[in-house]
Amino acid sequence: ASSSDTKGTGIECPKIHMVQQNSTKKHPTLPQELRFHLPEEECCLGPACWLWDYLRRSGASGFFLPLSGGADSSSVCAIVGAMCDMVTKAAQSDPQGPVAKECRRVCRKQDEKDWVPSTPQEMANCVLHTTFMGTENSSETTKSRAQRLGEAIGSYHLSIKIDLMVTAVLKVFEITTGRMPQFTSRGGTMSEDLALQNIQARLRMVMAYLLAQLLPWTRSSQGFLLVLGSANVDEGLRGYMTKYDCSSADLNPIGAISKQDLKRMLLWASKTYPKYDVLAEIAGAPPTAELRPIA
């Protein structure tokens, strides 16, 4: 084709308006002060915004989190708490705005036209469900940390024992094989020991999904809960984890964050949010799976 027939190579774009089109007074957007977030803030607030966006789009009525009282699950709990803090502040600033309307829908408060959460804890009690799933190998220390963190965040918290589930599965194994595995501290082999640890962790995942489906029903509500995982990036890279335990979930907000960054985030959150001081204690606690006999 001749040059006269060839169209130009420029990209034709629609008109871009820098002012509100439905406004009688044309004003440009107000300038925003530039501020760089701390890495700890990014680790907490970034996933918190993502969780809110996912929750409101999914149609779910909230989250379920197995809360062990350790650094990983406590980090996820703190991130949801930060989400509730941001949503509550936005809803309070504009009770008829889009955030407030979405908050009422997610919290199942559509019948209360002017309702907004009075505190982040009130919202958390609607959308966050946490459960400490202990066994005979669990300590009162981790149970207490989980309980106190649940109270600080405002979650609907339960503390349960899953020993009956573990015993039932092992009994089926014994009937099938005629053998009963033992921990190494009680004369068993390492293979037996690992299997006994893993079955506890995997049954927590099974119980988590049962609770996620039925807790709204037990609270006379509707819908379902999204299960939150709590496996950090170090566990994924090194393979130091139990497959199909509480790391198996619908969403994992800390899957790309290292353990050290999570501990720094916990310390930052304990200072930023007045009621979250228990996070500092959790950040300084030695890690323990509590899957073997205490004595």
Short mmCIF file of C-alpha atoms in Angstrom, two decimals:
data_model
loop_
_atom_site.label_atom_id
_atom_site.label_comp_id
_atom_site.label_asym_id
_atom_site.label_seq_id
_atom_site.Cartn_x
_atom_site.Cartn_y
_atom_site.Cartn_z
CA ALA A 1 0.00 0.00 0.00
CA SER A 2 1.13 3.52 -0.67
CA SER A 3 2.14 5.83 2.13
CA SER A 4 -1.06 7.81 1.57
CA ASP A 5 -3.10 4.65 2.30
CA THR A 6 -1.19 3.72 5.45
CA LYS A 7 -2.70 4.81 8.76
CA GLY A 8 -0.54 6.37 11.43
CA THR A 9 1.03 4.20 14.12
CA GLY A 10 -0.24 6.32 17.02
CA ILE A 11 -2.60 4.80 19.62
CA GLU A 12 -5.99 6.45 19.75
CA CYS A 13 -7.09 6.89 23.39
CA PRO A 14 -10.39 8.10 24.82
CA LYS A 15 -10.40 11.46 26.53
CA ILE A 16 -9.08 11.29 30.09
CA HIS A 17 -10.78 13.60 32.54
CA MET A 18 -8.89 14.79 35.60
CA VAL A 19 -12.05 16.16 37.26
CA GLN A 20 -15.36 14.66 38.33
CA GLN A 21 -17.75 14.65 35.36
CA ASN A 22 -20.93 14.94 37.41
CA SER A 23 -19.76 17.94 39.38
CA THR A 24 -20.88 21.46 38.59
CA LYS A 25 -17.58 22.78 39.92
CA LYS A 26 -14.55 21.38 38.19
CA HIS A 27 -11.74 20.79 40.69
CA PRO A 28 -8.72 18.55 40.23
CA THR A 29 -8.08 15.75 42.71
CA LEU A 30 -6.47 17.01 45.89
CA PRO A 31 -2.77 16.19 46.20
CA GLN A 32 -1.80 13.36 48.53
CA GLU A 33 1.19 13.52 50.81
CA LEU A 34 3.77 10.91 49.83
CA ARG A 35 4.62 8.43 52.58
CA PHE A 36 6.57 5.22 52.38
CA HIS A 37 5.27 2.35 54.47
CA LEU A 38 7.56 0.40 56.74
CA PRO A 39 8.14 -3.23 55.66
CA GLU A 40 6.17 -4.33 58.74
CA GLU A 41 3.25 -2.16 57.65
CA GLU A 42 3.31 -3.62 54.15
CA CYS A 43 3.31 -7.17 55.55
CA CYS A 44 0.22 -6.38 57.61
CA LEU A 45 -1.82 -3.83 55.67
CA GLY A 46 -1.30 -5.22 52.16
CA PRO A 47 -2.76 -8.67 52.92
CA ALA A 48 -5.44 -6.99 55.06
CA CYS A 49 -6.71 -4.99 52.06
CA TRP A 50 -6.55 -8.09 49.87
CA LEU A 51 -8.55 -10.14 52.40
CA TRP A 52 -11.31 -7.52 52.55
CA ASP A 53 -11.54 -7.35 48.77
CA TYR A 54 -11.65 -11.16 48.51
CA LEU A 55 -14.21 -11.47 51.30
CA ARG A 56 -16.66 -8.95 49.86
CA ARG A 57 -16.39 -10.41 46.34
CA SER A 58 -16.65 -14.07 47.39
CA GLY A 59 -20.07 -13.88 49.05
CA ALA A 60 -18.69 -15.60 52.16
CA SER A 61 -19.87 -14.50 55.58
CA GLY A 62 -16.41 -14.43 57.15
CA PHE A 63 -13.20 -16.29 57.88
CA PHE A 64 -12.27 -19.33 59.95
CA LEU A 65 -8.77 -19.55 61.40
CA PRO A 66 -7.24 -22.41 63.41
CA LEU A 67 -5.47 -20.36 66.09
CA SER A 68 -2.66 -22.21 67.84
CA GLY A 69 -1.18 -19.31 69.77
CA GLY A 70 2.04 -19.47 67.71
CA ALA A 71 3.60 -16.75 65.59
CA ASP A 72 2.20 -17.86 62.21
CA SER A 73 -1.50 -18.22 63.01
CA SER A 74 -1.29 -15.17 65.28
CA SER A 75 0.10 -13.16 62.36
CA VAL A 76 -2.89 -14.11 60.22
CA CYS A 77 -5.20 -13.18 63.11
CA ALA A 78 -3.49 -9.79 63.43
CA ILE A 79 -3.85 -9.17 59.69
CA VAL A 80 -7.60 -9.80 59.88
CA GLY A 81 -7.71 -7.49 62.90
CA ALA A 82 -6.01 -4.77 60.84
CA MET A 83 -8.58 -5.36 58.09
CA CYS A 84 -11.41 -4.83 60.58
CA ASP A 85 -9.72 -1.69 61.86
CA MET A 86 -9.47 -0.12 58.39
CA VAL A 87 -13.00 -1.11 57.35
CA THR A 88 -14.49 0.17 60.63
CA LYS A 89 -12.80 3.55 60.29
CA ALA A 90 -13.91 3.91 56.67
CA ALA A 91 -17.50 2.91 57.52
CA GLN A 92 -17.67 5.31 60.46
CA SER A 93 -16.40 8.19 58.34
CA ASP A 94 -19.20 7.68 55.78
CA PRO A 95 -22.06 5.53 57.17
CA GLN A 96 -23.91 5.58 53.84
CA GLY A 97 -20.85 5.14 51.66
CA PRO A 98 -19.85 2.05 49.67
CA VAL A 99 -17.56 0.61 52.37
CA ALA A 100 -20.26 0.90 55.03
CA LYS A 101 -22.81 -0.76 52.74
CA GLU A 102 -20.45 -3.62 51.96
CA CYS A 103 -19.69 -3.97 55.67
CA ARG A 104 -23.40 -4.29 56.48
CA ARG A 105 -23.84 -6.91 53.77
CA VAL A 106 -20.84 -9.02 54.85
CA CYS A 107 -21.81 -8.77 58.53
CA ARG A 108 -25.43 -9.66 57.69
CA LYS A 109 -26.72 -6.32 59.00
CA GLN A 110 -28.64 -5.20 55.90
CA ASP A 111 -31.84 -4.73 57.90
CA GLU A 112 -30.14 -2.09 60.06
CA LYS A 113 -29.79 0.72 57.52
CA ASP A 114 -27.53 2.93 59.62
CA TRP A 115 -25.47 0.21 61.32
CA VAL A 116 -21.71 0.49 61.31
CA PRO A 117 -19.38 -1.33 63.74
CA SER A 118 -18.66 0.77 66.82
CA THR A 119 -15.23 -0.85 67.20
CA PRO A 120 -13.01 -3.12 65.07
CA GLN A 121 -13.70 -5.83 67.66
CA GLU A 122 -17.43 -5.65 66.93
CA MET A 123 -16.79 -6.24 63.26
CA ALA A 124 -14.27 -9.01 63.99
CA ASN A 125 -16.87 -10.83 66.08
CA CYS A 126 -19.08 -10.93 62.98
CA VAL A 127 -16.51 -12.05 60.41
CA LEU A 128 -13.62 -13.80 62.19
CA HIS A 129 -13.99 -17.23 63.83
CA THR A 130 -10.97 -18.69 65.59
CA THR A 131 -10.51 -22.04 67.32
CA PHE A 132 -7.72 -23.49 69.44
CA MET A 133 -7.68 -27.20 68.62
CA GLY A 134 -5.68 -28.79 71.40
CA THR A 135 -4.69 -32.34 72.27
CA GLU A 136 -3.17 -33.99 75.32
CA ASN A 137 0.17 -32.71 73.98
CA SER A 138 -0.89 -29.05 74.02
CA SER A 139 0.14 -26.68 76.80
CA GLU A 140 -1.95 -24.23 78.79
CA THR A 141 0.49 -21.50 77.72
CA THR A 142 -0.38 -21.66 74.01
CA LYS A 143 -4.06 -22.11 74.83
CA SER A 144 -3.94 -18.94 76.93
CA ARG A 145 -2.17 -16.97 74.19
CA ALA A 146 -4.77 -17.99 71.63
CA GLN A 147 -7.59 -17.09 74.00
CA ARG A 148 -6.15 -13.67 74.84
CA LEU A 149 -5.42 -12.84 71.21
CA GLY A 150 -8.94 -13.84 70.19
CA GLU A 151 -10.32 -11.50 72.86
CA ALA A 152 -8.03 -8.66 71.75
CA ILE A 153 -9.00 -8.99 68.08
CA GLY A 154 -12.66 -9.60 68.94
CA SER A 155 -13.06 -12.92 67.14
CA TYR A 156 -15.69 -15.53 67.91
CA HIS A 157 -13.29 -17.89 69.68
CA LEU A 158 -13.56 -21.54 70.73
CA SER A 159 -11.15 -23.82 72.60
CA ILE A 160 -11.69 -27.52 71.89
CA LYS A 161 -9.92 -30.86 72.31
CA ILE A 162 -9.55 -33.20 69.33
CA ASP A 163 -8.15 -36.23 71.22
CA LEU A 164 -11.35 -38.20 70.52
CA MET A 165 -10.75 -37.79 66.78
CA VAL A 166 -7.13 -38.91 67.07
CA THR A 167 -8.07 -41.93 69.18
CA ALA A 168 -10.80 -42.95 66.73
CA VAL A 169 -8.49 -42.85 63.71
CA LEU A 170 -5.77 -44.79 65.51
CA LYS A 171 -8.30 -47.39 66.62
CA VAL A 172 -9.36 -47.93 63.01
CA PHE A 173 -5.67 -48.35 62.12
CA GLU A 174 -5.23 -50.88 64.94
CA ILE A 175 -8.26 -52.90 63.84
CA THR A 176 -6.99 -52.87 60.25
CA THR A 177 -3.36 -53.81 60.90
CA GLY A 178 -3.27 -55.28 64.38
CA ARG A 179 -0.57 -52.76 65.35
CA MET A 180 -0.66 -49.55 67.40
CA PRO A 181 2.08 -46.91 66.71
CA GLN A 182 3.95 -45.29 69.59
CA PHE A 183 6.02 -42.14 70.08
CA THR A 184 9.81 -42.59 70.29
CA SER A 185 9.66 -41.53 73.93
CA ARG A 186 7.48 -44.58 74.53
CA GLY A 187 9.52 -47.08 72.54
CA GLY A 188 8.30 -46.44 69.02
CA THR A 189 10.29 -45.85 65.84
CA MET A 190 10.76 -42.49 64.11
CA SER A 191 8.26 -43.53 61.43
CA GLU A 192 5.63 -44.20 64.09
CA ASP A 193 6.47 -40.94 65.83
CA LEU A 194 6.09 -38.84 62.67
CA ALA A 195 2.83 -40.54 61.74
CA LEU A 196 1.38 -39.80 65.20
CA GLN A 197 2.40 -36.14 64.89
CA ASN A 198 1.01 -35.78 61.38
CA ILE A 199 -2.39 -37.32 62.13
CA GLN A 200 -2.99 -34.68 64.81
CA ALA A 201 -2.15 -31.87 62.39
CA ARG A 202 -4.23 -33.32 59.57
CA LEU A 203 -7.29 -33.87 61.74
CA ARG A 204 -7.16 -30.17 62.63
CA MET A 205 -7.62 -29.40 58.95
CA VAL A 206 -10.64 -31.73 58.75
CA MET A 207 -12.17 -30.12 61.83
CA ALA A 208 -11.42 -26.64 60.46
CA TYR A 209 -13.51 -27.24 57.34
CA LEU A 210 -16.37 -28.73 59.35
CA LEU A 211 -16.45 -25.67 61.60
CA ALA A 212 -16.14 -23.33 58.60
CA GLN A 213 -19.27 -24.82 57.08
CA LEU A 214 -21.39 -25.02 60.21
CA LEU A 215 -20.38 -22.21 62.58
CA PRO A 216 -22.61 -19.65 60.81
CA TRP A 217 -25.50 -22.09 61.28
CA THR A 218 -24.73 -22.54 64.98
CA ARG A 219 -24.77 -18.74 65.36
CA SER A 220 -28.20 -18.54 63.66
CA SER A 221 -26.67 -16.93 60.60
CA GLN A 222 -26.25 -17.91 56.96
CA GLY A 223 -23.44 -18.50 54.53
CA PHE A 224 -20.04 -20.13 54.84
CA LEU A 225 -16.59 -19.22 56.09
CA LEU A 226 -13.34 -19.10 54.14
CA VAL A 227 -10.61 -21.12 55.87
CA LEU A 228 -7.38 -19.17 56.41
CA GLY A 229 -4.01 -20.91 56.27
CA SER A 230 -0.93 -19.96 58.23
CA ALA A 231 2.14 -21.41 56.49
CA ASN A 232 4.99 -18.94 55.99
CA VAL A 233 7.27 -18.90 52.95
CA ASP A 234 10.18 -20.56 54.79
CA GLU A 235 8.10 -23.70 55.39
CA GLY A 236 7.10 -23.85 51.74
CA LEU A 237 10.66 -23.38 50.44
CA ARG A 238 12.22 -25.89 52.83
CA GLY A 239 9.39 -28.40 52.85
CA TYR A 240 9.29 -28.30 56.65
CA MET A 241 5.57 -28.76 56.96
CA THR A 242 2.85 -31.39 57.14
CA LYS A 243 0.92 -31.77 53.91
CA TYR A 244 -2.83 -31.32 54.33
CA ASP A 245 -2.66 -29.85 57.80
CA CYS A 246 -3.76 -26.32 58.69
CA SER A 247 -1.53 -25.05 55.87
CA SER A 248 -4.19 -26.43 53.52
CA ALA A 249 -6.79 -23.70 53.30
CA ASP A 250 -8.78 -21.46 51.00
CA LEU A 251 -6.48 -18.47 51.47
CA ASN A 252 -3.02 -18.01 52.96
CA PRO A 253 -2.22 -14.34 53.67
CA ILE A 254 1.35 -15.06 54.86
CA GLY A 255 2.42 -17.53 52.19
CA ALA A 256 5.02 -15.12 50.76
CA ILE A 257 6.33 -13.74 54.09
CA SER A 258 9.29 -15.11 56.04
CA LYS A 259 9.22 -16.03 59.72
CA GLN A 260 11.53 -13.19 60.72
CA ASP A 261 9.43 -10.63 58.87
CA LEU A 262 6.32 -12.00 60.56
CA LYS A 263 7.88 -11.60 64.00
CA ARG A 264 8.82 -8.00 63.19
CA MET A 265 5.27 -7.43 61.99
CA LEU A 266 3.89 -8.81 65.26
CA LEU A 267 6.04 -6.39 67.25
CA TRP A 268 4.93 -3.49 65.04
CA ALA A 269 1.25 -4.45 65.41
CA SER A 270 1.59 -4.77 69.20
CA LYS A 271 2.65 -1.11 69.33
CA THR A 272 0.32 0.20 66.62
CA TYR A 273 -2.92 -1.31 67.92
CA PRO A 274 -3.41 -0.61 71.65
CA LYS A 275 -5.21 -3.86 72.52
CA TYR A 276 -2.82 -6.15 70.65
CA ASP A 277 -0.03 -6.19 73.27
CA VAL A 278 -0.21 -10.01 73.52
CA LEU A 279 1.41 -10.11 70.07
CA ALA A 280 4.73 -9.02 71.57
CA GLU A 281 4.62 -12.01 73.92
CA ILE A 282 3.83 -14.33 71.02
CA ALA A 283 6.69 -12.91 68.91
CA GLY A 284 9.17 -13.65 71.70
CA ALA A 285 7.92 -17.16 72.51
CA PRO A 286 10.00 -20.17 71.38
CA PRO A 287 8.37 -22.11 68.53
CA THR A 288 6.84 -25.48 69.37
CA ALA A 289 4.56 -27.79 67.42
CA GLU A 290 3.24 -29.50 70.59
CA LEU A 291 2.60 -32.74 68.75
CA ARG A 292 4.64 -34.99 71.05
CA PRO A 293 3.94 -35.94 74.67
CA ILE A 294 4.82 -33.11 77.06
CA ALA A 295 6.28 -35.53 79.63
#
